[in-house]
Amino acid sequence: MKFYNLNMKILVAVLSVLPFPGLGQILTGRHLRGTVFFLSFIILIDLAMIIFPCLWGREEAQQLIRLCWLAAILIWGYNIFDIIRIVYWRERPALQEKKKQLFSEGLIYYLKNDLDRAGKIFQRILKLDRDDPDALFYLGVIYRNSGQTGKATRFFNRALILDDTEKWRWEISEELKKSL
C-alpha cells in the first residue's frame, strides 16, 4: 500500500511528528524500519518510566532514566528527519532529472544487450532512490538473465510492492514465472 499523493504526504508527515515514531515509515512501505523505530521508542520509554524506577528507586536510576529519555528523543527526532527524507526528497526536480537521464542511459545499454553496464547504471539509480520500481524491474530482468534467480525474484517482488501505478504488474508476473 503506497501513499504518495500530496494529502497522504501531509498525513504521513503529521503522523510521524506525533508520538508514534515509525508509523510514517510503515505507511510508506518501510515496515521493518517503522517497527524498529516504534519498538525502540516504546522500550526506552518503558525503561525510563517503569522498569528503572521500580528496580532501583528514582534516585539510584536517575542517570539511566535521563539516558533513556535522551535516546528516545533522538529516535523521535531521527524519525521525523527520516520521514521527511522519504516523502519529500525523492520529489526534488534535480533528482528526478538525474534519475531520468540515468534510466535512459541504462535502457540504451540494456537494449544493446550490455547487461553489465546497464546493471551498474540501474544500481546507481537505486543509490539515488532505493524505491525506484523501474530500476528494480530492470535489475530483476538482468539478474534473471544472468542466472541469479534468487536475486531476480527479490528485485521483482520489491518492484511489485513499490509500483503504485501498477505499470510493471503484468511484466513482473511473467518474469517471476520465468524465474521459477
PDB file of C-alpha atoms in Angstrom:
ATOM      1  CA  MET A   1       0.000   0.000   0.000  1.00  0.00           C
ATOM      2  CA  LYS A   2       1.600   3.238  -1.168  1.00  0.00           C
ATOM      3  CA  PHE A   3       0.532   6.739  -0.252  1.00  0.00           C
ATOM      4  CA  TYR A   4       2.322   9.265  -2.434  1.00  0.00           C
ATOM      5  CA  ASN A   5      -0.252  11.896  -3.314  1.00  0.00           C
ATOM      6  CA  LEU A   6       0.012  15.279  -1.621  1.00  0.00           C
ATOM      7  CA  ASN A   7      -2.702  14.709   1.001  1.00  0.00           C
ATOM      8  CA  MET A   8      -1.131  11.451   2.090  1.00  0.00           C
ATOM      9  CA  LYS A   9       2.315  13.049   2.236  1.00  0.00           C
ATOM     10  CA  ILE A  10       0.951  15.617   4.644  1.00  0.00           C
ATOM     11  CA  LEU A  11      -0.797  12.895   6.665  1.00  0.00           C
ATOM     12  CA  VAL A  12       2.365  10.807   6.862  1.00  0.00           C
ATOM     13  CA  ALA A  13       4.437  13.791   7.944  1.00  0.00           C
ATOM     14  CA  VAL A  14       1.905  14.757  10.638  1.00  0.00           C
ATOM     15  CA  LEU A  15       1.596  11.191  11.934  1.00  0.00           C
ATOM     16  CA  SER A  16       5.339  10.839  12.275  1.00  0.00           C
ATOM     17  CA  VAL A  17       5.551  14.083  14.269  1.00  0.00           C
ATOM     18  CA  LEU A  18       3.006  12.766  16.741  1.00  0.00           C
ATOM     19  CA  PRO A  19       4.367  10.428  19.417  1.00  0.00           C
ATOM     20  CA  PHE A  20       4.161   7.396  17.137  1.00  0.00           C
ATOM     21  CA  PRO A  21       7.673   7.040  15.738  1.00  0.00           C
ATOM     22  CA  GLY A  22       7.710   4.514  12.940  1.00  0.00           C
ATOM     23  CA  LEU A  23       4.122   4.992  11.798  1.00  0.00           C
ATOM     24  CA  GLY A  24       5.158   7.180   8.873  1.00  0.00           C
ATOM     25  CA  GLN A  25       7.678   4.561   7.742  1.00  0.00           C
ATOM     26  CA  ILE A  26       5.055   1.823   7.975  1.00  0.00           C
ATOM     27  CA  LEU A  27       2.594   3.894   5.921  1.00  0.00           C
ATOM     28  CA  THR A  28       5.224   4.397   3.205  1.00  0.00           C
ATOM     29  CA  GLY A  29       6.000   0.675   2.966  1.00  0.00           C
ATOM     30  CA  ARG A  30       9.098   0.528   5.161  1.00  0.00           C
ATOM     31  CA  HIS A  31       7.599  -1.877   7.669  1.00  0.00           C
ATOM     32  CA  LEU A  32      10.786  -3.175   9.267  1.00  0.00           C
ATOM     33  CA  ARG A  33      12.261   0.292   9.750  1.00  0.00           C
ATOM     34  CA  GLY A  34       8.983   1.593  11.173  1.00  0.00           C
ATOM     35  CA  THR A  35       8.658  -1.346  13.551  1.00  0.00           C
ATOM     36  CA  VAL A  36      12.241  -0.895  14.778  1.00  0.00           C
ATOM     37  CA  PHE A  37      11.635   2.835  15.413  1.00  0.00           C
ATOM     38  CA  PHE A  38       8.399   2.131  17.255  1.00  0.00           C
ATOM     39  CA  LEU A  39       9.720  -0.730  19.402  1.00  0.00           C
ATOM     40  CA  SER A  40      12.946   1.106  20.272  1.00  0.00           C
ATOM     41  CA  PHE A  41      10.999   4.170  21.328  1.00  0.00           C
ATOM     42  CA  ILE A  42       8.489   2.202  23.416  1.00  0.00           C
ATOM     43  CA  ILE A  43      11.183   0.107  25.117  1.00  0.00           C
ATOM     44  CA  LEU A  44      13.174   3.215  26.064  1.00  0.00           C
ATOM     45  CA  ILE A  45      10.065   4.930  27.451  1.00  0.00           C
ATOM     46  CA  ASP A  46       9.164   1.798  29.445  1.00  0.00           C
ATOM     47  CA  LEU A  47      12.697   1.583  30.828  1.00  0.00           C
ATOM     48  CA  ALA A  48      12.672   5.267  31.827  1.00  0.00           C
ATOM     49  CA  MET A  49       9.198   5.356  33.345  1.00  0.00           C
ATOM     50  CA  ILE A  50       8.599   1.913  34.797  1.00  0.00           C
ATOM     51  CA  ILE A  51      11.473  -0.545  34.937  1.00  0.00           C
ATOM     52  CA  PHE A  52      14.435   1.523  36.197  1.00  0.00           C
ATOM     53  CA  PRO A  53      12.472   3.412  38.886  1.00  0.00           C
ATOM     54  CA  CYS A  54      10.920   0.159  40.142  1.00  0.00           C
ATOM     55  CA  LEU A  55      14.201  -1.762  40.234  1.00  0.00           C
ATOM     56  CA  TRP A  56      16.458   0.792  41.894  1.00  0.00           C
ATOM     57  CA  GLY A  57      14.266   3.614  43.034  1.00  0.00           C
ATOM     58  CA  ARG A  58      14.139   7.010  41.422  1.00  0.00           C
ATOM     59  CA  GLU A  59      17.396   8.468  42.805  1.00  0.00           C
ATOM     60  CA  GLU A  60      19.631   5.469  42.036  1.00  0.00           C
ATOM     61  CA  ALA A  61      18.404   5.165  38.461  1.00  0.00           C
ATOM     62  CA  GLN A  62      18.327   8.896  37.667  1.00  0.00           C
ATOM     63  CA  GLN A  63      21.262   8.783  35.234  1.00  0.00           C
ATOM     64  CA  LEU A  64      19.900   5.749  33.374  1.00  0.00           C
ATOM     65  CA  ILE A  65      16.464   7.352  33.199  1.00  0.00           C
ATOM     66  CA  ARG A  66      17.940  10.520  31.661  1.00  0.00           C
ATOM     67  CA  LEU A  67      19.895   8.431  29.165  1.00  0.00           C
ATOM     68  CA  CYS A  68      16.739   6.549  28.136  1.00  0.00           C
ATOM     69  CA  TRP A  69      14.820   9.799  27.675  1.00  0.00           C
ATOM     70  CA  LEU A  70      17.657  11.260  25.621  1.00  0.00           C
ATOM     71  CA  ALA A  71      17.821   8.158  23.406  1.00  0.00           C
ATOM     72  CA  ALA A  72      14.006   8.207  22.957  1.00  0.00           C
ATOM     73  CA  ILE A  73      14.117  11.879  21.939  1.00  0.00           C
ATOM     74  CA  LEU A  74      16.943  11.156  19.480  1.00  0.00           C
ATOM     75  CA  ILE A  75      14.949   8.279  17.956  1.00  0.00           C
ATOM     76  CA  TRP A  76      11.902  10.513  17.680  1.00  0.00           C
ATOM     77  CA  GLY A  77      13.968  13.302  16.054  1.00  0.00           C
ATOM     78  CA  TYR A  78      15.641  10.948  13.609  1.00  0.00           C
ATOM     79  CA  ASN A  79      12.219   9.504  12.794  1.00  0.00           C
ATOM     80  CA  ILE A  80      10.990  12.969  11.784  1.00  0.00           C
ATOM     81  CA  PHE A  81      14.092  13.554   9.649  1.00  0.00           C
ATOM     82  CA  ASP A  82      13.760  10.113   8.049  1.00  0.00           C
ATOM     83  CA  ILE A  83      10.105  10.503   7.091  1.00  0.00           C
ATOM     84  CA  ILE A  84      10.715  13.950   5.595  1.00  0.00           C
ATOM     85  CA  ARG A  85      13.597  12.477   3.600  1.00  0.00           C
ATOM     86  CA  ILE A  86      11.458   9.554   2.434  1.00  0.00           C
ATOM     87  CA  VAL A  87       8.404  11.603   1.498  1.00  0.00           C
ATOM     88  CA  TYR A  88       9.867  14.788   0.041  1.00  0.00           C
ATOM     89  CA  TRP A  89      13.469  14.100  -1.004  1.00  0.00           C
ATOM     90  CA  ARG A  90      12.561  11.847  -3.923  1.00  0.00           C
ATOM     91  CA  GLU A  91      10.361  14.580  -5.418  1.00  0.00           C
ATOM     92  CA  ARG A  92      13.175  17.096  -5.985  1.00  0.00           C
ATOM     93  CA  PRO A  93      13.335  18.143  -9.656  1.00  0.00           C
ATOM     94  CA  ALA A  94      17.127  17.769  -9.854  1.00  0.00           C
ATOM     95  CA  LEU A  95      16.896  14.216  -8.532  1.00  0.00           C
ATOM     96  CA  GLN A  96      14.101  13.349 -10.945  1.00  0.00           C
ATOM     97  CA  GLU A  97      16.122  14.716 -13.865  1.00  0.00           C
ATOM     98  CA  LYS A  98      19.237  12.765 -12.843  1.00  0.00           C
ATOM     99  CA  LYS A  99      17.199   9.550 -12.479  1.00  0.00           C
ATOM    100  CA  LYS A 100      15.589  10.137 -15.868  1.00  0.00           C
ATOM    101  CA  GLN A 101      18.977  10.646 -17.522  1.00  0.00           C
ATOM    102  CA  LEU A 102      20.465   7.555 -15.850  1.00  0.00           C
ATOM    103  CA  PHE A 103      17.413   5.482 -16.723  1.00  0.00           C
ATOM    104  CA  SER A 104      17.688   6.449 -20.402  1.00  0.00           C
ATOM    105  CA  GLU A 105      21.371   5.569 -20.380  1.00  0.00           C
ATOM    106  CA  GLY A 106      20.732   2.258 -18.630  1.00  0.00           C
ATOM    107  CA  LEU A 107      17.939   1.396 -21.041  1.00  0.00           C
ATOM    108  CA  ILE A 108      20.217   2.046 -24.022  1.00  0.00           C
ATOM    109  CA  TYR A 109      22.821  -0.361 -22.630  1.00  0.00           C
ATOM    110  CA  TYR A 110      20.086  -2.864 -21.812  1.00  0.00           C
ATOM    111  CA  LEU A 111      18.754  -2.746 -25.373  1.00  0.00           C
ATOM    112  CA  LYS A 112      22.319  -3.145 -26.709  1.00  0.00           C
ATOM    113  CA  ASN A 113      22.499  -6.272 -24.516  1.00  0.00           C
ATOM    114  CA  ASP A 114      25.356  -4.782 -22.456  1.00  0.00           C
ATOM    115  CA  LEU A 115      23.812  -6.046 -19.235  1.00  0.00           C
ATOM    116  CA  ASP A 116      26.830  -5.375 -17.010  1.00  0.00           C
ATOM    117  CA  ARG A 117      26.886  -1.657 -17.804  1.00  0.00           C
ATOM    118  CA  ALA A 118      23.088  -1.446 -17.683  1.00  0.00           C
ATOM    119  CA  GLY A 119      23.071  -3.153 -14.285  1.00  0.00           C
ATOM    120  CA  LYS A 120      25.646  -0.711 -12.898  1.00  0.00           C
ATOM    121  CA  ILE A 121      23.578   2.230 -14.089  1.00  0.00           C
ATOM    122  CA  PHE A 122      20.350   0.845 -12.609  1.00  0.00           C
ATOM    123  CA  GLN A 123      22.256   0.308  -9.346  1.00  0.00           C
ATOM    124  CA  ARG A 124      23.245   3.992  -9.447  1.00  0.00           C
ATOM    125  CA  ILE A 125      19.562   4.878  -9.761  1.00  0.00           C
ATOM    126  CA  LEU A 126      18.863   2.805  -6.647  1.00  0.00           C
ATOM    127  CA  LYS A 127      21.579   4.728  -4.803  1.00  0.00           C
ATOM    128  CA  LEU A 128      19.633   7.901  -5.588  1.00  0.00           C
ATOM    129  CA  ASP A 129      16.228   6.383  -4.858  1.00  0.00           C
ATOM    130  CA  ARG A 130      16.196   2.870  -3.421  1.00  0.00           C
ATOM    131  CA  ASP A 131      12.490   2.566  -4.184  1.00  0.00           C
ATOM    132  CA  ASP A 132      12.534   3.185  -7.937  1.00  0.00           C
ATOM    133  CA  PRO A 133      10.335   0.412  -9.385  1.00  0.00           C
ATOM    134  CA  ASP A 134      11.682   0.853 -12.924  1.00  0.00           C
ATOM    135  CA  ALA A 135      15.295   0.286 -11.891  1.00  0.00           C
ATOM    136  CA  LEU A 136      14.238  -2.604  -9.651  1.00  0.00           C
ATOM    137  CA  PHE A 137      12.366  -4.243 -12.536  1.00  0.00           C
ATOM    138  CA  TYR A 138      15.253  -3.989 -14.985  1.00  0.00           C
ATOM    139  CA  LEU A 139      17.747  -5.202 -12.384  1.00  0.00           C
ATOM    140  CA  GLY A 140      15.461  -8.175 -11.809  1.00  0.00           C
ATOM    141  CA  VAL A 141      15.489  -8.940 -15.541  1.00  0.00           C
ATOM    142  CA  ILE A 142      19.270  -8.578 -15.685  1.00  0.00           C
ATOM    143  CA  TYR A 143      19.750 -10.904 -12.709  1.00  0.00           C
ATOM    144  CA  ARG A 144      17.315 -13.438 -14.168  1.00  0.00           C
ATOM    145  CA  ASN A 145      19.176 -13.363 -17.496  1.00  0.00           C
ATOM    146  CA  SER A 146      22.468 -13.922 -15.699  1.00  0.00           C
ATOM    147  CA  GLY A 147      21.056 -16.948 -13.852  1.00  0.00           C
ATOM    148  CA  GLN A 148      20.749 -15.311 -10.430  1.00  0.00           C
ATOM    149  CA  THR A 149      17.089 -16.202  -9.946  1.00  0.00           C
ATOM    150  CA  GLY A 150      17.080 -15.620  -6.188  1.00  0.00           C
ATOM    151  CA  LYS A 151      18.268 -12.050  -6.575  1.00  0.00           C
ATOM    152  CA  ALA A 152      15.939 -11.547  -9.535  1.00  0.00           C
ATOM    153  CA  THR A 153      12.931 -12.691  -7.516  1.00  0.00           C
ATOM    154  CA  ARG A 154      13.804 -10.302  -4.664  1.00  0.00           C
ATOM    155  CA  PHE A 155      14.068  -7.362  -7.079  1.00  0.00           C
ATOM    156  CA  PHE A 156      10.826  -8.306  -8.859  1.00  0.00           C
ATOM    157  CA  ASN A 157       8.911  -8.638  -5.590  1.00  0.00           C
ATOM    158  CA  ARG A 158      10.248  -5.312  -4.323  1.00  0.00           C
ATOM    159  CA  ALA A 159       9.346  -3.626  -7.630  1.00  0.00           C
ATOM    160  CA  LEU A 160       5.861  -5.137  -7.421  1.00  0.00           C
ATOM    161  CA  ILE A 161       5.340  -3.750  -3.919  1.00  0.00           C
ATOM    162  CA  LEU A 162       6.671  -0.292  -4.798  1.00  0.00           C
ATOM    163  CA  ASP A 163       4.947   0.045  -8.181  1.00  0.00           C
ATOM    164  CA  ASP A 164       1.949   2.057  -7.014  1.00  0.00           C
ATOM    165  CA  THR A 165       0.871   2.757 -10.624  1.00  0.00           C
ATOM    166  CA  GLU A 166       0.910  -0.988 -11.393  1.00  0.00           C
ATOM    167  CA  LYS A 167       2.905  -0.200 -14.519  1.00  0.00           C
ATOM    168  CA  TRP A 168       5.015  -3.354 -14.201  1.00  0.00           C
ATOM    169  CA  ARG A 169       2.448  -5.757 -12.687  1.00  0.00           C
ATOM    170  CA  TRP A 170       1.954  -7.931 -15.776  1.00  0.00           C
ATOM    171  CA  GLU A 171       5.637  -7.908 -16.787  1.00  0.00           C
ATOM    172  CA  ILE A 172       6.749  -8.810 -13.272  1.00  0.00           C
ATOM    173  CA  SER A 173       4.284 -11.694 -13.041  1.00  0.00           C
ATOM    174  CA  GLU A 174       5.600 -13.009 -16.385  1.00  0.00           C
ATOM    175  CA  GLU A 175       9.227 -12.603 -15.274  1.00  0.00           C
ATOM    176  CA  LEU A 176       8.501 -14.369 -11.989  1.00  0.00           C
ATOM    177  CA  LYS A 177       7.021 -17.295 -13.935  1.00  0.00           C
ATOM    178  CA  LYS A 178      10.234 -17.476 -15.989  1.00  0.00           C
ATOM    179  CA  SER A 179      12.341 -17.384 -12.818  1.00  0.00           C
ATOM    180  CA  LEU A 180      10.625 -20.432 -11.323  1.00  0.00           C
TER     181      LEU A 180
END
